[in-house]
mmCIF file of C-alpha atoms in Angstrom:
data_model
loop_
_atom_site.group_PDB
_atom_site.id
_atom_site.type_symbol
_atom_site.label_atom_id
_atom_site.label_comp_id
_atom_site.label_asym_id
_atom_site.label_seq_id
_atom_site.Cartn_x
_atom_site.Cartn_y
_atom_site.Cartn_z
ATOM 1 C CA MET A 13 2.075 164.252 156.184
ATOM 2 C CA THR A 14 1.275 167.257 154.504
ATOM 3 C CA GLU A 15 -0.131 164.601 152.356
ATOM 4 C CA PHE A 16 -2.899 165.087 155.050
ATOM 5 C CA GLY A 17 -3.006 168.773 156.411
ATOM 6 C CA ALA A 18 -0.950 170.883 158.737
ATOM 7 C CA ASP A 19 -3.241 169.906 161.501
ATOM 8 C CA TRP A 20 -2.307 166.117 160.412
ATOM 9 C CA ARG A 21 0.318 164.248 162.196
ATOM 10 C CA VAL A 22 1.734 159.217 161.335
ATOM 11 C CA VAL A 23 1.962 158.187 164.442
ATOM 12 C CA ASP A 24 2.172 154.424 165.029
ATOM 13 C CA GLY A 25 1.241 154.433 161.533
ATOM 14 C CA VAL A 26 -1.876 156.363 161.657
ATOM 15 C CA ALA A 27 -2.943 159.351 160.735
ATOM 16 C CA THR A 28 -3.582 161.239 163.387
ATOM 17 C CA ALA A 29 -5.052 165.026 164.670
ATOM 18 C CA TRP A 30 -5.202 166.026 167.981
ATOM 19 C CA PHE A 31 -7.971 169.212 168.174
ATOM 20 C CA ASP A 32 -7.623 171.099 171.887
ATOM 21 C CA ALA A 33 -11.597 171.532 172.795
ATOM 22 C CA PRO A 34 -12.855 173.665 175.990
ATOM 23 C CA SER A 35 -14.773 170.821 176.621
ATOM 24 C CA LEU A 36 -16.594 167.439 175.975
ATOM 25 C CA ILE A 37 -19.351 169.066 174.992
ATOM 26 C CA GLU A 38 -17.638 170.513 171.300
ATOM 27 C CA GLY A 39 -15.216 167.440 171.540
ATOM 28 C CA ALA A 40 -18.683 165.365 170.876
ATOM 29 C CA ALA A 41 -19.660 168.043 168.624
ATOM 30 C CA LEU A 42 -17.101 167.640 166.218
ATOM 31 C CA ALA A 43 -16.998 163.648 167.043
ATOM 32 C CA GLY A 44 -21.471 163.875 165.718
ATOM 33 C CA ARG A 45 -20.037 165.577 162.574
ATOM 34 C CA ILE A 46 -16.797 162.840 162.058
ATOM 35 C CA ALA A 47 -19.453 159.487 162.437
ATOM 36 C CA GLU A 48 -21.010 161.497 158.966
ATOM 37 C CA LEU A 49 -18.189 160.586 157.246
ATOM 38 C CA PRO A 50 -17.448 157.013 155.456
ATOM 39 C CA ALA A 51 -14.459 156.281 157.700
ATOM 40 C CA GLU A 52 -13.818 153.449 160.147
ATOM 41 C CA LEU A 53 -14.757 155.804 163.296
ATOM 42 C CA VAL A 54 -12.161 156.062 165.853
ATOM 43 C CA VAL A 55 -12.902 158.766 168.239
ATOM 44 C CA ASP A 56 -11.938 160.122 171.646
ATOM 45 C CA VAL A 57 -13.066 162.352 173.080
ATOM 46 C CA ARG A 58 -11.954 164.244 176.796
ATOM 47 C CA ALA A 59 -12.827 167.238 178.919
ATOM 48 C CA THR A 60 -10.041 168.964 176.701
ATOM 49 C CA GLY A 61 -10.664 168.044 173.339
ATOM 50 C CA LEU A 62 -10.268 164.645 170.831
ATOM 51 C CA ARG A 63 -8.269 162.614 169.103
ATOM 52 C CA VAL A 64 -8.794 161.667 166.035
ATOM 53 C CA ARG A 65 -7.351 158.287 163.970
ATOM 54 C CA LEU A 66 -7.923 158.269 160.767
ATOM 55 C CA ASP A 67 -6.854 154.745 158.330
ATOM 56 C CA ALA A 68 -7.957 156.113 155.057
ATOM 57 C CA GLY A 69 -6.034 159.552 154.900
ATOM 58 C CA GLU A 70 -8.984 161.174 152.242
ATOM 59 C CA HIS A 71 -11.371 161.870 155.071
ATOM 60 C CA ALA A 72 -8.569 164.261 157.060
ATOM 61 C CA GLU A 73 -8.902 167.716 155.469
ATOM 62 C CA ALA A 74 -13.090 167.322 155.691
ATOM 63 C CA VAL A 75 -12.495 166.687 159.745
ATOM 64 C CA SER A 76 -10.143 169.292 159.539
ATOM 65 C CA ALA A 77 -12.383 171.282 157.909
ATOM 66 C CA ALA A 78 -15.555 170.324 160.252
ATOM 67 C CA ALA A 79 -12.647 171.223 163.449
ATOM 68 C CA ARG A 80 -12.310 174.942 162.070
ATOM 69 C CA ASP A 81 -16.185 175.462 161.349
ATOM 70 C CA LEU A 82 -16.493 175.128 165.051
ATOM 71 C CA GLY A 83 -13.521 176.739 166.015
ATOM 72 C CA LEU A 84 -11.421 174.393 166.998
ATOM 73 C CA SER A 85 -7.567 174.183 166.401
ATOM 74 C CA ALA A 86 -5.106 170.997 165.870
ATOM 75 C CA ASN A 87 -2.477 170.826 168.223
ATOM 76 C CA PRO A 88 0.502 168.153 167.308
ATOM 77 C CA ALA A 89 2.395 168.422 169.699
ATOM 78 C CA VAL A 90 0.678 166.030 172.252
ATOM 79 C CA LEU A 91 0.803 162.740 170.199
ATOM 80 C CA GLN A 92 2.058 160.060 171.236
ATOM 81 C CA HIS A 93 0.584 156.562 171.250
ATOM 82 C CA LEU A 94 2.627 153.642 173.685
ATOM 83 C CA SER A 95 2.606 150.531 173.544
ATOM 84 C CA VAL A 96 3.991 146.966 174.831
ATOM 85 C CA VAL A 97 6.749 145.335 173.823
ATOM 86 C CA ILE A 98 8.296 141.677 174.706
ATOM 87 C CA GLU A 99 11.131 139.741 173.101
ATOM 88 C CA THR A 100 10.516 135.955 173.356
ATOM 89 C CA ALA A 101 12.494 132.728 172.177
ATOM 90 C CA ASN A 102 8.868 131.677 171.503
ATOM 91 C CA PRO A 103 7.051 133.738 169.327
ATOM 92 C CA ALA A 104 3.793 131.335 169.149
ATOM 93 C CA ALA A 105 3.280 130.434 172.303
ATOM 94 C CA VAL A 106 3.589 133.419 173.866
ATOM 95 C CA ARG A 107 1.499 134.884 171.437
ATOM 96 C CA ARG A 108 -1.101 132.334 171.854
ATOM 97 C CA PHE A 109 -1.178 133.285 176.362
ATOM 98 C CA TRP A 110 -1.189 136.867 175.321
ATOM 99 C CA GLN A 111 -4.481 136.483 173.100
ATOM 100 C CA ARG A 112 -6.852 134.813 175.106
ATOM 101 C CA ALA A 113 -5.385 137.139 178.440
ATOM 102 C CA LEU A 114 -6.200 139.973 176.557
ATOM 103 C CA ASP A 115 -8.794 138.742 174.419
ATOM 104 C CA TYR A 116 -6.734 140.834 171.553
ATOM 105 C CA ALA A 117 -6.629 140.099 168.060
ATOM 106 C CA PRO A 118 -3.433 139.077 165.800
ATOM 107 C CA GLY A 119 -1.802 142.433 164.989
ATOM 108 C CA GLU A 120 -0.547 142.834 161.357
ATOM 109 C CA ASP A 121 3.020 142.787 162.222
ATOM 110 C CA GLY A 122 2.565 139.494 164.195
ATOM 111 C CA GLY A 123 1.475 141.075 167.480
ATOM 112 C CA LEU A 124 -1.613 141.439 169.489
ATOM 113 C CA ALA A 125 -4.057 144.497 168.987
ATOM 114 C CA ASP A 126 -7.023 145.712 170.851
ATOM 115 C CA PRO A 127 -10.000 145.465 168.744
ATOM 116 C CA LEU A 128 -11.623 148.257 169.985
ATOM 117 C CA ARG A 129 -8.165 150.167 169.319
ATOM 118 C CA ARG A 130 -7.971 151.853 173.150
ATOM 119 C CA ASP A 131 -5.877 149.795 175.000
ATOM 120 C CA PRO A 132 -1.886 148.771 174.459
ATOM 121 C CA ALA A 133 -0.887 147.207 171.925
ATOM 122 C CA LEU A 134 1.162 143.712 171.912
ATOM 123 C CA ARG A 135 4.904 143.968 170.237
ATOM 124 C CA ILE A 136 5.572 140.206 170.216
ATOM 125 C CA ARG A 137 9.687 140.296 168.934
ATOM 126 C CA PRO A 138 12.070 137.057 168.852
ATOM 127 C CA SER A 139 15.184 137.155 171.142
ATOM 128 C CA ALA A 140 17.297 134.541 171.820
ATOM 129 C CA GLU A 141 18.949 136.339 174.825
ATOM 130 C CA PRO A 142 18.237 134.581 178.447
ATOM 131 C CA GLN A 143 16.266 136.361 180.958
ATOM 132 C CA PRO A 144 15.683 133.281 183.308
ATOM 133 C CA LEU A 145 14.649 135.676 186.440
ATOM 134 C CA ARG A 146 11.353 137.424 186.604
ATOM 135 C CA ASN A 147 11.163 140.105 184.947
ATOM 136 C CA ARG A 148 10.635 143.401 186.977
ATOM 137 C CA ILE A 149 7.567 144.897 184.331
ATOM 138 C CA HIS A 150 4.357 143.090 184.272
ATOM 139 C CA LEU A 151 0.714 144.316 182.965
ATOM 140 C CA ASP A 152 -2.223 144.609 184.733
ATOM 141 C CA VAL A 153 -5.846 143.359 182.685
ATOM 142 C CA VAL A 154 -9.358 144.219 184.679
ATOM 143 C CA ARG A 155 -12.148 142.276 182.313
ATOM 144 C CA PRO A 156 -15.678 141.123 183.604
ATOM 145 C CA ALA A 157 -15.986 138.183 185.543
ATOM 146 C CA ALA A 158 -17.101 135.411 183.092
ATOM 147 C CA ALA A 159 -14.252 136.736 180.431
ATOM 148 C CA VAL A 160 -12.141 136.242 182.871
ATOM 149 C CA GLU A 161 -13.047 132.764 183.573
ATOM 150 C CA GLN A 162 -13.630 132.326 179.752
ATOM 151 C CA ALA A 163 -9.178 132.958 178.910
ATOM 152 C CA GLY A 164 -8.928 129.492 180.620
ATOM 153 C CA LEU A 165 -5.485 130.384 181.657
ATOM 154 C CA GLY A 166 -5.527 128.022 184.786
ATOM 155 C CA GLU A 167 -4.267 128.347 188.732
ATOM 156 C CA ALA A 168 -3.744 132.220 189.179
ATOM 157 C CA SER A 169 -1.955 132.333 192.144
ATOM 158 C CA GLY A 170 0.282 135.857 193.784
ATOM 159 C CA PRO A 171 -1.057 137.570 196.727
ATOM 160 C CA PHE A 172 -4.347 138.224 195.041
ATOM 161 C CA GLY A 173 -4.265 135.178 193.364
ATOM 162 C CA VAL A 174 -4.700 136.627 190.504
ATOM 163 C CA CYS A 175 -1.371 136.376 188.748
ATOM 164 C CA HIS A 176 -1.060 134.475 185.484
ATOM 165 C CA ALA A 177 1.988 133.820 183.889
ATOM 166 C CA ASP A 178 3.362 132.796 179.979
ATOM 167 C CA PRO A 179 5.962 129.779 178.625
ATOM 168 C CA ASP A 180 8.552 132.726 179.806
ATOM 169 C CA GLY A 181 7.447 133.939 182.224
ATOM 170 C CA ASN A 182 6.351 137.421 181.927
ATOM 171 C CA GLU A 183 3.630 137.754 184.239
ATOM 172 C CA VAL A 184 -0.243 139.701 184.053
ATOM 173 C CA ASP A 185 -2.382 140.100 187.249
ATOM 174 C CA LEU A 186 -5.795 139.350 185.026
ATOM 175 C CA VAL A 187 -7.985 140.998 187.933
ATOM 176 C CA PRO A 188 -12.127 139.717 187.565
ATOM 177 C CA GLY A 189 -15.092 143.010 187.180
ATOM 178 C CA ALA A 190 -17.648 144.101 188.540
ATOM 179 C CA ALA A 191 -21.277 145.241 188.283
ATOM 180 C CA LEU A 192 -20.603 148.931 188.794
ATOM 181 C CA GLY A 193 -23.189 149.046 192.389
ATOM 182 C CA ASP A 194 -26.215 146.687 193.132
ATOM 183 C CA GLY A 195 -29.008 148.726 191.230
ATOM 184 C CA THR A 196 -30.791 148.719 188.227
ATOM 185 C CA GLY A 197 -29.416 151.964 187.223
ATOM 186 C CA THR A 198 -26.314 151.303 186.439
ATOM 187 C CA SER A 199 -26.883 147.453 184.990
ATOM 188 C CA ASP A 200 -25.051 148.206 182.174
ATOM 189 C CA TRP A 201 -21.877 149.582 183.888
ATOM 190 C CA GLN A 202 -18.589 147.341 184.944
ATOM 191 C CA ALA A 203 -16.541 148.713 187.233
ATOM 192 C CA VAL A 204 -12.861 147.286 185.823
ATOM 193 C CA PHE A 205 -10.833 149.724 187.888
ATOM 194 C CA SER A 206 -13.027 152.647 185.663
ATOM 195 C CA ALA A 207 -16.278 152.605 186.007
ATOM 196 C CA MET A 208 -17.190 151.089 181.849
ATOM 197 C CA ALA A 209 -19.914 151.225 179.396
ATOM 198 C CA CYS A 210 -20.531 150.164 176.030
ATOM 199 C CA TYR A 211 -22.850 150.894 173.560
ATOM 200 C CA ARG A 212 -23.800 149.212 171.155
ATOM 201 C CA VAL A 213 -25.777 151.513 168.020
ATOM 202 C CA THR A 214 -26.994 151.572 164.790
ATOM 203 C CA SER A 215 -26.314 154.185 162.916
ATOM 204 C CA PRO A 216 -24.094 157.245 162.726
ATOM 205 C CA ALA A 217 -27.208 159.983 164.745
ATOM 206 C CA GLN A 218 -27.306 157.266 167.090
ATOM 207 C CA GLN A 219 -23.136 157.358 168.025
ATOM 208 C CA GLY A 220 -23.735 161.246 167.055
ATOM 209 C CA ASP A 221 -26.725 161.714 169.881
ATOM 210 C CA LEU A 222 -25.580 158.707 172.850
ATOM 211 C CA ALA A 223 -21.759 160.789 172.432
ATOM 212 C CA ALA A 224 -23.411 164.689 172.754
ATOM 213 C CA ALA A 225 -26.047 163.383 175.191
ATOM 214 C CA ALA A 226 -23.327 161.757 177.254
ATOM 215 C CA ALA A 227 -21.087 164.860 177.323
ATOM 216 C CA ALA A 228 -24.267 167.118 177.964
ATOM 217 C CA LEU A 229 -24.245 164.897 181.236
ATOM 218 C CA ALA A 230 -20.882 164.788 182.342
ATOM 219 C CA HIS A 231 -20.150 168.830 181.685
ATOM 220 C CA GLU A 232 -23.337 169.700 183.774
ATOM 221 C CA ALA A 233 -22.147 167.076 186.635
ATOM 222 C CA GLY A 234 -17.995 168.600 185.911
ATOM 223 C CA PHE A 235 -16.787 164.874 185.630
ATOM 224 C CA PRO A 236 -13.974 165.283 183.180
ATOM 225 C CA LEU A 237 -15.816 161.847 181.183
ATOM 226 C CA LEU A 238 -13.657 158.937 178.490
ATOM 227 C CA VAL A 239 -16.103 158.901 175.336
ATOM 228 C CA ASP A 240 -14.257 156.772 172.637
ATOM 229 C CA LEU A 241 -16.775 156.246 169.339
ATOM 230 C CA ARG A 242 -15.836 152.954 167.531
ATOM 231 C CA PRO A 243 -17.370 151.475 164.655
ATOM 232 C CA GLY A 244 -21.676 151.034 165.260
ATOM 233 C CA LEU A 245 -20.218 151.887 169.494
ATOM 234 C CA VAL A 246 -19.940 154.415 171.963
ATOM 235 C CA ILE A 247 -17.642 153.696 175.177
ATOM 236 C CA ILE A 248 -18.330 155.309 178.050
ATOM 237 C CA ASP A 249 -15.976 155.638 180.142
ATOM 238 C CA SER A 250 -14.579 157.040 184.187
ATOM 239 C CA GLY A 251 -10.763 156.745 184.253
ATOM 240 C CA LYS A 252 -8.767 154.744 186.314
ATOM 241 C CA ASP A 253 -10.314 154.866 189.695
ATOM 242 C CA GLN A 254 -12.441 157.624 189.071
ATOM 243 C CA TRP A 255 -15.405 156.760 189.878
ATOM 244 C CA GLU A 256 -14.311 156.458 194.185
ATOM 245 C CA ASP A 257 -14.986 160.043 195.767
ATOM 246 C CA ASP A 258 -11.526 160.306 196.626
ATOM 247 C CA ALA A 259 -10.272 159.544 192.970
ATOM 248 C CA HIS A 260 -12.583 162.248 191.728
ATOM 249 C CA GLY A 261 -12.330 164.878 194.567
ATOM 250 C CA LEU A 262 -15.715 165.734 193.088
ATOM 251 C CA GLY A 263 -18.866 166.924 195.075
ATOM 252 C CA LEU A 264 -20.394 164.246 192.688
ATOM 253 C CA ASP A 265 -21.431 160.001 192.892
ATOM 254 C CA PHE A 266 -20.784 159.376 189.777
ATOM 255 C CA THR A 267 -22.897 156.443 190.538
ATOM 256 C CA ASP A 268 -25.997 159.203 190.864
ATOM 257 C CA LEU A 269 -23.855 160.145 186.506
ATOM 258 C CA ALA A 270 -23.975 156.650 185.507
ATOM 259 C CA ASP A 271 -27.566 156.284 186.148
ATOM 260 C CA ASP A 272 -28.369 159.147 184.496
ATOM 261 C CA LEU A 273 -26.185 157.562 181.458
ATOM 262 C CA GLN A 274 -27.544 154.313 180.719
ATOM 263 C CA THR A 275 -30.742 155.974 180.752
ATOM 264 C CA ALA A 276 -29.770 158.460 178.022
ATOM 265 C CA ALA A 277 -27.745 155.918 176.000
ATOM 266 C CA ARG A 278 -31.583 153.415 176.649
ATOM 267 C CA GLU A 279 -33.849 156.134 175.731
ATOM 268 C CA LEU A 280 -31.855 156.235 172.548
ATOM 269 C CA GLY A 281 -31.807 152.667 171.735
ATOM 270 C CA ALA A 282 -28.668 152.250 172.087
ATOM 271 C CA THR A 283 -27.418 148.255 173.993
ATOM 272 C CA ALA A 284 -25.061 147.843 176.526
ATOM 273 C CA ASP A 285 -22.204 145.215 175.503
ATOM 274 C CA PRO A 286 -21.329 144.015 178.474
ATOM 275 C CA GLY A 287 -18.948 141.781 178.002
ATOM 276 C CA LEU A 288 -16.488 144.175 176.147
ATOM 277 C CA PRO A 289 -15.096 146.420 179.238
ATOM 278 C CA ARG A 290 -11.246 145.746 179.707
ATOM 279 C CA PHE A 291 -8.701 148.608 181.345
ATOM 280 C CA ALA A 292 -4.879 147.302 181.054
ATOM 281 C CA GLN A 293 -1.947 149.528 182.868
ATOM 282 C CA LEU A 294 1.916 148.630 183.608
ATOM 283 C CA PHE A 295 3.361 147.724 186.673
ATOM 284 C CA LEU A 296 6.603 148.795 188.048
ATOM 285 C CA ASP A 297 9.036 147.200 189.680
ATOM 286 C CA ALA A 298 11.332 149.392 191.187
ATOM 287 C CA ALA A 299 14.440 149.618 193.844
ATOM 288 C CA ASP A 300 14.061 153.787 194.501
ATOM 289 C CA VAL A 301 10.410 154.263 193.020
ATOM 290 C CA ALA A 302 10.905 157.641 193.206
ATOM 291 C CA ALA A 303 13.233 158.778 190.800
ATOM 292 C CA VAL A 304 11.825 155.847 188.373
ATOM 293 C CA ARG A 305 8.445 157.928 189.031
ATOM 294 C CA GLY A 306 9.600 160.581 188.182
ATOM 295 C CA PHE A 307 11.459 159.518 184.574
ATOM 296 C CA TRP A 308 8.000 158.234 183.961
ATOM 297 C CA ALA A 309 5.869 161.142 184.849
ATOM 298 C CA ALA A 310 8.117 164.161 182.698
ATOM 299 C CA ALA A 311 9.235 161.183 179.657
ATOM 300 C CA LEU A 312 5.620 160.886 178.711
ATOM 301 C CA GLY A 313 4.139 163.995 180.315
ATOM 302 C CA TYR A 314 1.760 162.123 182.397
ATOM 303 C CA THR A 315 0.539 163.853 185.741
ATOM 304 C CA PRO A 316 0.606 162.180 189.071
ATOM 305 C CA ASP A 317 -2.404 160.546 190.986
ATOM 306 C CA ARG A 318 -3.944 163.228 193.386
ATOM 307 C CA ARG A 319 -3.761 161.120 195.997
ATOM 308 C CA ALA A 320 -1.908 160.633 198.920
ATOM 309 C CA GLY A 321 0.213 157.838 198.608
ATOM 310 C CA VAL A 322 -0.105 156.276 195.553
ATOM 311 C CA ASN A 323 1.926 156.057 192.726
ATOM 312 C CA ASP A 324 0.234 155.648 189.933
ATOM 313 C CA ILE A 325 1.012 158.351 186.978
ATOM 314 C CA HIS A 326 -1.876 158.917 184.187
ATOM 315 C CA ASP A 327 -1.721 160.796 180.603
ATOM 316 C CA PRO A 328 -3.933 164.061 181.377
ATOM 317 C CA ARG A 329 -6.315 163.130 178.537
ATOM 318 C CA ARG A 330 -5.708 159.618 179.047
ATOM 319 C CA LEU A 331 -5.241 158.074 175.778
ATOM 320 C CA ASN A 332 -2.697 156.574 177.020
ATOM 321 C CA PRO A 333 -2.136 153.192 179.604
ATOM 322 C CA GLU A 334 -1.642 153.897 183.021
ATOM 323 C CA LEU A 335 2.075 153.305 184.975
ATOM 324 C CA VAL A 336 2.087 151.839 188.094
ATOM 325 C CA PHE A 337 5.752 152.270 190.404
ATOM 326 C CA GLN A 338 6.044 149.213 193.287
ATOM 327 C CA GLU A 339 8.841 149.553 195.671
ATOM 328 C CA ILE A 340 11.248 145.480 194.444
ATOM 329 C CA ASP A 341 13.174 144.334 197.157
ATOM 330 C CA THR A 342 17.202 145.102 196.875
ATOM 331 C CA SER A 343 18.666 142.033 197.535
ATOM 332 C CA GLU A 344 17.627 140.534 194.250
ATOM 333 C CA THR A 345 20.532 141.772 192.337
ATOM 334 C CA GLU A 346 20.484 140.041 190.022
ATOM 335 C CA ARG A 347 17.129 140.657 189.402
ATOM 336 C CA ARG A 348 17.394 143.591 189.052
ATOM 337 C CA ARG A 349 20.226 144.084 186.439
ATOM 338 C CA GLN A 350 19.029 141.592 183.913
ATOM 339 C CA ARG A 351 17.546 143.102 180.920
ATOM 340 C CA ASN A 352 14.319 142.992 181.249
ATOM 341 C CA ARG A 353 11.984 140.841 178.548
ATOM 342 C CA ILE A 354 9.050 143.536 178.875
ATOM 343 C CA HIS A 355 9.831 147.636 177.663
ATOM 344 C CA VAL A 356 7.961 150.036 176.177
ATOM 345 C CA GLU A 357 7.737 151.832 172.471
ATOM 346 C CA LEU A 358 6.430 154.961 172.613
ATOM 347 C CA ALA A 359 4.937 156.536 168.776
ATOM 348 C CA VAL A 360 5.595 159.960 167.435
ATOM 349 C CA PRO A 361 5.249 162.245 164.870
ATOM 350 C CA ALA A 362 8.901 162.297 163.040
ATOM 351 C CA ASP A 363 9.345 166.002 163.331
ATOM 352 C CA LEU A 364 8.975 165.275 166.603
ATOM 353 C CA ALA A 365 11.177 162.541 167.132
ATOM 354 C CA ARG A 366 14.116 164.803 168.253
ATOM 355 C CA THR A 367 12.255 167.283 170.861
ATOM 356 C CA HIS A 368 10.590 164.081 172.604
ATOM 357 C CA LEU A 369 14.503 162.551 173.053
ATOM 358 C CA ALA A 370 15.805 165.458 174.180
ATOM 359 C CA THR A 371 12.853 165.972 176.783
ATOM 360 C CA ILE A 372 13.951 161.834 177.863
ATOM 361 C CA VAL A 373 17.396 162.645 178.485
ATOM 362 C CA ALA A 374 16.345 165.746 180.718
ATOM 363 C CA ALA A 375 14.757 163.448 182.632
ATOM 364 C CA GLY A 376 17.261 161.423 183.875
ATOM 365 C CA GLY A 377 17.066 158.825 180.191
ATOM 366 C CA ARG A 378 20.243 157.187 178.920
ATOM 367 C CA LEU A 379 20.879 156.579 175.661
ATOM 368 C CA LEU A 380 21.015 153.459 174.480
ATOM 369 C CA ASP A 381 21.785 153.038 170.402
ATOM 370 C CA GLU A 382 19.623 155.236 167.575
ATOM 371 C CA SER A 383 18.357 154.749 164.313
ATOM 372 C CA GLU A 384 16.926 157.078 161.925
ATOM 373 C CA GLU A 385 13.691 156.208 163.274
ATOM 374 C CA ARG A 386 14.915 154.132 166.451
ATOM 375 C CA ARG A 387 15.595 155.343 169.812
ATOM 376 C CA ARG A 388 16.149 153.463 172.555
ATOM 377 C CA VAL A 389 16.912 154.596 175.700
ATOM 378 C CA ALA A 390 17.424 153.477 179.725
ATOM 379 C CA ASP A 391 15.178 154.931 182.969
ATOM 380 C CA PRO A 392 17.712 155.633 185.705
ATOM 381 C CA GLU A 393 16.571 151.810 186.932
ATOM 382 C CA GLY A 394 17.700 150.213 183.450
ATOM 383 C CA ASN A 395 13.415 150.274 182.308
ATOM 384 C CA GLU A 396 13.743 150.490 178.819
ATOM 385 C CA LEU A 397 11.531 153.317 176.407
ATOM 386 C CA VAL A 398 12.437 153.070 172.732
ATOM 387 C CA ILE A 399 10.711 155.502 170.470
ATOM 388 C CA VAL A 400 9.198 155.051 166.790
ATOM 389 C CA SER A 401 8.929 158.180 164.175
ATOM 390 C CA GLY A 402 8.140 157.590 160.614
ATOM 391 C CA THR A 403 5.645 155.784 158.777
#
């Protein structure tokens, strides 16, 4: 990775850097400078810094130089990227189902990828291993109600009437979102577990101005807003449940902030695209929820939800998907012994792969096998995490 400079690493095949920043304002300032580069823009601004991903590595030094000008330093140790792997004997049929459910695009590896590069990629691998019982891992996906209907997955099942299964029986809870509040001041927003508004922009200057305005409003309110920049687009996101008072624990009503953000976006001439918001998370069944949850929190460096009785854990930078845990009936011994058709893949920089493996094993992981670029580990109940490094 030396050809891109010391700030950068290859993560999931993409030149990636994280720059620590003291607030959203400083992060948005760097994002605005990056927006002026002639590159495909993939920038995620957070209250503690920003992640930059470049498909064309020739712009890496320009990004690093802009960061140095603003006094921001790179921190490669925090770089990681989660994706979901489905093993199947029927890849074509499984791929068709998940493409409708997620509205993803075909990926270069034969899987599926989020066109907005926010939610986890879905990798589909052929397997003849018989796994007839219900999986212990499933996905929750929340999209606008119209998009859920348009997906056309047929009649749903389950206690909430949102569960669908692919041809192998892998499940997704496809949940319809709703408007955020009843007033016109938040009409650009969708509640999709997160509160989210997606704005089309027509120039790099407009994009940078909107990112800066959103960062300033959120900083003033003391709210750790997520601001993602994509080609022609700015995505403003609360993070899962963070628009709810008991989740953020701050002395504010998020709908007031959403109103201010919407006003700023419209004054800058940005146009909301209400069909784009989407939220995806992973759900794990566990006999010992505390042990399994503790493993994944330590292995991924995730943070437990602050609320009592909530089993979520999340990436502290909210760059990777949330994990949620629920108790399984311990009498389902055969299902618990069956190897999952779904597992998690963790892409990390090659020079940090051994460190990640040591952390995961120390957290209670069991090394199953390894090669130069892949290390397969099982959690205390056999759910698999594959550490992937290299280009």
